[in-house]
Coordinates of N, CA and C in Angstrom, one line a residue:
M99 N -70.9 17.8 80.6 CA -69.5 17.8 80.1 C -69.3 19.1 79.3
A100 N -68.1 19.6 79.5 CA -67.8 20.9 78.8 C -67.5 20.7 77.4
A101 N -67.9 21.6 76.5 CA -67.6 21.6 75.1 C -66.2 21.9 74.9
I102 N -65.6 22.8 75.7 CA -64.2 23.2 75.5 C -63.4 22.6 76.6
Y103 N -62.3 21.8 76.2 CA -61.5 21.2 77.2 C -60.4 22.1 77.7
S104 N -59.7 22.8 76.8 CA -58.6 23.6 77.1 C -58.3 24.6 76.1
L105 N -57.6 25.7 76.5 CA -57.2 26.8 75.6 C -55.7 27.0 75.7
Y106 N -55.0 27.2 74.6 CA -53.6 27.5 74.6 C -53.3 28.7 73.8
I107 N -52.4 29.5 74.2 CA -51.9 30.6 73.4 C -50.4 30.5 73.3
I108 N -49.8 30.4 72.0 CA -48.4 30.2 71.8 C -47.8 31.4 71.1
N109 N -46.7 31.9 71.6 CA -46.1 33.0 70.9 C -45.4 32.6 69.6
K110 N -44.9 33.5 68.8 CA -44.4 33.2 67.5 C -43.2 32.3 67.5
S111 N -42.5 32.2 68.7 CA -41.3 31.4 68.8 C -41.7 30.0 69.2
G112 N -43.0 29.7 69.5 CA -43.4 28.4 69.9 C -43.5 28.2 71.4
G113 N -43.3 29.3 72.2 CA -43.4 29.2 73.6 C -44.8 29.4 74.1
L114 N -45.2 28.6 75.1 CA -46.5 28.7 75.7 C -46.6 29.9 76.6
I115 N -47.5 30.8 76.2 CA -47.7 32.0 77.0 C -49.0 32.0 77.8
F116 N -49.9 31.1 77.5 CA -51.1 31.0 78.3 C -51.7 29.6 78.1
Y117 N -52.2 29.1 79.2 CA -52.9 27.8 79.2 C -54.0 27.8 80.2
K118 N -55.1 27.3 79.8 CA -56.2 27.3 80.8 C -57.0 26.0 80.5
D119 N -57.2 25.2 81.6 CA -58.0 23.9 81.5 C -59.4 24.2 81.8
Y120 N -60.3 23.7 81.1 CA -61.8 23.9 81.3 C -62.5 22.6 81.6
G121 N -61.8 21.7 82.3 CA -62.5 20.5 82.7 C -62.2 19.3 81.8
S122 N -61.0 19.2 81.3 CA -60.7 18.0 80.5 C -60.7 16.8 81.4
K123 N -60.9 15.7 80.7 CA -61.0 14.4 81.4 C -59.7 14.1 82.1
G124 N -58.6 14.3 81.4 CA -57.2 14.0 82.0 C -56.5 15.3 82.1
R125 N -56.5 15.9 83.3 CA -55.8 17.2 83.5 C -54.3 17.0 83.3
M126 N -53.7 18.0 82.6 CA -52.3 17.9 82.3 C -51.5 18.7 83.3
D127 N -50.3 18.3 83.6 CA -49.5 19.1 84.5 C -48.8 20.2 83.5
T128 N -48.0 21.0 84.1 CA -47.3 22.1 83.4 C -46.5 21.6 82.3
N129 N -45.7 20.6 82.6 CA -44.8 20.0 81.5 C -45.5 19.5 80.4
D130 N -46.6 18.8 80.6 CA -47.4 18.2 79.5 C -48.0 19.3 78.6
S131 N -48.5 20.4 79.3 CA -49.1 21.5 78.5 C -48.0 22.2 77.6
L132 N -46.8 22.3 78.2 CA -45.7 22.8 77.4 C -45.3 22.0 76.2
R133 N -45.4 20.6 76.4 CA -45.1 19.7 75.3 C -46.1 19.8 74.2
V134 N -47.4 19.9 74.6 CA -48.5 20.0 73.6 C -48.3 21.2 72.8
A135 N -48.0 22.3 73.5 CA -47.9 23.6 72.8 C -46.7 23.6 71.8
S136 N -45.6 23.0 72.3 CA -44.4 22.9 71.4 C -44.6 22.0 70.2
L137 N -45.3 20.9 70.5 CA -45.6 19.9 69.4 C -46.5 20.6 68.4
W138 N -47.5 21.3 68.8 CA -48.5 21.9 67.9 C -47.8 23.0 67.1
H139 N -46.9 23.8 67.7 CA -46.2 24.8 67.0 C -45.3 24.1 65.9
S140 N -44.7 23.0 66.2 CA -43.9 22.3 65.2 C -44.7 21.8 64.1
M141 N -45.8 21.1 64.4 CA -46.7 20.5 63.4 C -47.3 21.6 62.5
H142 N -47.6 22.7 63.1 CA -48.2 23.8 62.3 C -47.2 24.3 61.3
A143 N -46.0 24.5 61.8 CA -44.9 25.0 60.9 C -44.6 24.0 59.8
I144 N -44.5 22.8 60.1 CA -44.2 21.7 59.1 C -45.4 21.7 58.1
S145 N -46.6 21.8 58.5 CA -47.7 21.7 57.6 C -47.7 22.9 56.6
Q146 N -47.2 24.0 57.0 CA -47.1 25.1 56.1 C -46.1 24.8 55.0
Q147 N -45.0 24.2 55.3 CA -44.0 23.9 54.4 C -44.4 22.7 53.4
L148 N -45.1 21.8 54.0 CA -45.5 20.6 53.2 C -46.7 20.8 52.3
S149 N -47.4 21.9 52.5 CA -48.7 22.1 51.7 C -48.4 22.2 50.2
P150 N -49.2 21.5 49.4 CA -49.0 21.6 48.0 C -49.5 22.9 47.4
T151 N -50.2 23.7 48.2 CA -50.7 25.0 47.7 C -49.9 26.2 48.3
N152 N -49.7 27.2 47.5 CA -49.0 28.4 48.0 C -49.8 29.2 48.9
G153 N -49.2 29.8 49.9 CA -49.9 30.6 50.9 C -50.6 29.9 51.9
C154 N -50.3 28.6 52.2 CA -51.0 27.9 53.2 C -50.6 28.4 54.6
S155 N -51.6 28.6 55.5 CA -51.3 29.2 56.8 C -51.2 28.1 57.9
G156 N -51.2 26.9 57.5 CA -51.0 25.8 58.5 C -52.3 25.1 58.8
I157 N -52.2 24.2 59.8 CA -53.4 23.4 60.2 C -54.4 24.3 61.0
E158 N -55.6 24.3 60.6 CA -56.7 25.0 61.3 C -57.6 24.1 62.1
L159 N -57.7 22.9 61.7 CA -58.6 21.9 62.4 C -57.9 20.6 62.4
L160 N -57.8 20.0 63.5 CA -57.4 18.6 63.7 C -58.5 17.8 64.3
E161 N -59.0 16.8 63.6 CA -60.1 16.0 64.1 C -59.6 14.6 64.6
A162 N -59.8 14.3 65.8 CA -59.4 13.0 66.3 C -60.7 12.2 66.8
D163 N -60.6 11.0 67.2 CA -61.7 10.2 67.7 C -62.4 10.9 68.9
T164 N -61.6 11.4 69.8 CA -62.1 11.9 71.1 C -62.1 13.4 71.3
F165 N -61.5 14.1 70.4 CA -61.5 15.6 70.5 C -61.2 16.2 69.1
D166 N -61.5 17.5 69.1 CA -61.1 18.4 67.9 C -60.2 19.4 68.4
L167 N -59.3 19.9 67.6 CA -58.4 20.9 67.9 C -58.5 22.0 66.9
H168 N -59.0 23.2 67.3 CA -59.2 24.3 66.4 C -58.1 25.3 66.6
C169 N -57.5 25.9 65.5 CA -56.4 26.8 65.7 C -56.6 28.1 64.8
F170 N -56.2 29.2 65.4 CA -56.2 30.5 64.7 C -54.9 31.1 64.9
Q171 N -54.2 31.5 63.8 CA -53.0 32.2 63.9 C -53.1 33.7 63.5
S172 N -52.7 34.6 64.3 CA -52.8 36.0 64.0 C -51.7 36.4 63.0
L173 N -51.7 37.6 62.5 CA -50.7 38.0 61.5 C -49.3 38.2 62.2
T174 N -49.3 38.3 63.5 CA -48.0 38.4 64.2 C -47.4 37.0 64.5
G175 N -48.1 36.0 64.2 CA -47.6 34.6 64.4 C -48.0 34.0 65.7
T176 N -48.8 34.7 66.5 CA -49.3 34.1 67.7 C -50.4 33.1 67.4
K177 N -50.4 32.0 68.0 CA -51.4 30.9 67.7 C -52.3 30.8 68.9
Y178 N -53.6 30.6 68.6 CA -54.6 30.4 69.7 C -55.2 29.1 69.3
F179 N -55.3 28.1 70.2 CA -56.0 26.9 69.9 C -56.7 26.4 71.1
V180 N -57.9 25.8 70.7 CA -58.7 25.2 71.7 C -58.9 23.7 71.4
V181 N -58.9 22.9 72.5 CA -59.2 21.5 72.4 C -60.6 21.3 72.9
C182 N -61.5 20.7 72.1 CA -62.9 20.7 72.4 C -63.5 19.3 72.0
E183 N -64.7 19.1 72.4 CA -65.5 17.9 72.0 C -65.5 17.8 70.5
T184 N -65.6 16.6 70.0 CA -65.7 16.4 68.6 C -67.0 17.0 68.1
G185 N -66.9 17.6 66.9 CA -68.1 18.1 66.3 C -68.6 19.5 66.9
T186 N -67.8 20.1 67.8 CA -68.2 21.4 68.3 C -68.1 22.4 67.2
Q187 N -69.1 23.2 67.0 CA -69.2 24.2 66.0 C -68.8 25.6 66.4
H188 N -68.5 26.4 65.5 CA -68.2 27.9 65.7 C -67.0 28.2 66.6
M189 N -66.1 27.3 66.6 CA -64.8 27.5 67.4 C -64.0 28.6 66.8
E190 N -64.1 28.8 65.5 CA -63.3 29.8 64.8 C -63.7 31.2 65.3
T191 N -65.0 31.4 65.5 CA -65.6 32.6 66.0 C -65.1 32.9 67.4
L192 N -65.1 31.8 68.3 CA -64.6 32.0 69.6 C -63.1 32.3 69.7
L193 N -62.3 31.7 68.8 CA -60.9 32.0 68.7 C -60.6 33.5 68.3
K194 N -61.5 34.0 67.4 CA -61.3 35.4 67.1 C -61.7 36.3 68.2
V195 N -62.7 35.9 69.0 CA -63.1 36.7 70.2 C -61.9 36.7 71.2
I196 N -61.3 35.5 71.4 CA -60.1 35.4 72.3 C -59.0 36.3 71.8
Y197 N -58.8 36.3 70.5 CA -57.8 37.2 69.9 C -58.1 38.7 70.2
E198 N -59.3 39.0 70.1 CA -59.7 40.4 70.4 C -59.5 40.7 71.8
L199 N -59.8 39.8 72.7 CA -59.5 40.0 74.1 C -58.0 40.2 74.4
Y200 N -57.2 39.3 73.7 CA -55.8 39.4 73.9 C -55.3 40.8 73.4
T201 N -55.8 41.3 72.3 CA -55.3 42.6 71.8 C -55.8 43.7 72.8
D202 N -57.0 43.6 73.3 CA -57.6 44.6 74.1 C -57.0 44.7 75.5
Y203 N -56.8 43.5 76.1 CA -56.4 43.5 77.6 C -55.0 43.1 77.8
V204 N -54.3 42.5 76.9 CA -52.9 42.1 77.1 C -52.0 43.0 76.4
L205 N -52.2 43.2 75.1 CA -51.2 44.0 74.4 C -51.3 45.5 74.8
K206 N -52.5 45.9 75.2 CA -52.6 47.3 75.6 C -52.2 47.6 77.1
N207 N -51.9 46.5 77.8 CA -51.4 46.6 79.2 C -50.0 47.1 79.2
P208 N -49.7 48.2 79.8 CA -48.3 48.8 79.8 C -47.3 47.9 80.5
F209 N -47.8 47.0 81.4 CA -46.8 46.2 82.1 C -46.5 44.8 81.5
Y210 N -47.2 44.6 80.4 CA -47.0 43.3 79.7 C -45.8 43.4 78.7
E211 N -44.9 42.4 78.8 CA -43.8 42.3 77.9 C -44.1 41.3 76.8
M212 N -43.9 41.7 75.6 CA -44.2 40.8 74.4 C -43.5 39.5 74.6
E213 N -44.2 38.4 74.1 CA -43.6 37.0 74.1 C -43.5 36.4 75.5
M214 N -43.9 37.1 76.5 CA -43.8 36.6 77.9 C -45.2 36.0 78.3
P215 N -45.2 35.1 79.4 CA -46.5 34.5 79.8 C -47.5 35.6 80.2
I216 N -48.7 35.4 80.0 CA -49.8 36.3 80.2 C -50.2 36.3 81.6
R217 N -50.1 37.4 82.3 CA -50.6 37.5 83.7 C -51.4 38.8 83.8
C218 N -52.6 38.8 83.3 CA -53.4 40.0 83.2 C -54.8 39.6 83.7
E219 N -55.2 40.2 84.8 CA -56.5 39.9 85.5 C -57.7 40.2 84.6
L220 N -57.6 41.4 83.9 CA -58.8 41.8 83.1 C -58.9 40.8 81.9
F221 N -57.8 40.3 81.4 CA -57.9 39.3 80.3 C -58.6 38.0 80.9
D222 N -58.1 37.6 82.0 CA -58.7 36.3 82.6 C -60.2 36.5 82.9
I223 N -60.6 37.6 83.4 CA -62.1 37.9 83.7 C -62.9 37.8 82.4
N224 N -62.4 38.6 81.4 CA -63.2 38.7 80.2 C -63.1 37.4 79.4
L225 N -62.0 36.6 79.5 CA -61.9 35.3 78.8 C -62.9 34.3 79.5
T226 N -63.0 34.3 80.8 CA -64.0 33.5 81.5 C -65.4 33.8 81.0
Q227 N -65.7 35.1 80.9 CA -67.0 35.5 80.5 C -67.3 35.0 79.0
A228 N -66.3 35.2 78.2 CA -66.5 34.7 76.8 C -66.7 33.2 76.7
I229 N -66.0 32.5 77.4 CA -66.1 31.0 77.4 C -67.4 30.6 78.0
Q230 N -67.9 31.2 79.1 CA -69.2 30.9 79.6 C -70.3 31.3 78.7
K231 N -70.2 32.4 78.0 CA -71.2 32.8 77.0 C -71.3 31.8 75.9
D232 N -70.1 31.3 75.4 CA -70.0 30.3 74.4 C -70.7 29.0 74.8
R233 N -70.4 28.6 76.1 CA -71.0 27.4 76.6 C -72.5 27.5 76.6
V234 N -73.0 28.6 77.0 CA -74.5 28.8 77.1 C -75.0 28.8 75.7
A235 N -74.4 29.4 74.7 CA -74.8 29.4 73.3 C -74.8 28.0 72.8
L236 N -73.8 27.2 73.1 CA -73.7 25.8 72.7 C -74.9 24.9 73.2
L237 N -75.2 25.2 74.5 CA -76.3 24.4 75.1 C -77.6 24.7 74.5
G238 N -77.8 26.0 74.1 CA -79.0 26.4 73.5 C -79.3 25.9 72.1
R239 N -78.2 25.4 71.4 CA -78.3 24.9 70.0 C -78.9 23.5 69.9

């Protein structure tokens, strides 16, 4: 069973710009993935406003009975989140690697338009390698 079920990248407006399924038990169709991304964006924004502490950046980890959801928000407001097995460690590091891949292969692509869906082959290739490397590291622990 895969440690990582799925990866989402949401733009600062809450639009889903990237989704990849890595073997979740119940595969979602396009509409469901859009709903999850929109719901997460809303929950993340509400949590920032409801936080009793100043400077809260929103929910970073959501733990459920059957999965964990780890989130990283860049300074530009783009959110990266993975849905993974409960108790999976070091997802923050993986999310930062994904952010680096996004900046290296998507933002530096002259044909990419900001806030639009990601269609970049080099990003896909390097993302697949990073996820595979992370799975191998998780199996070795």
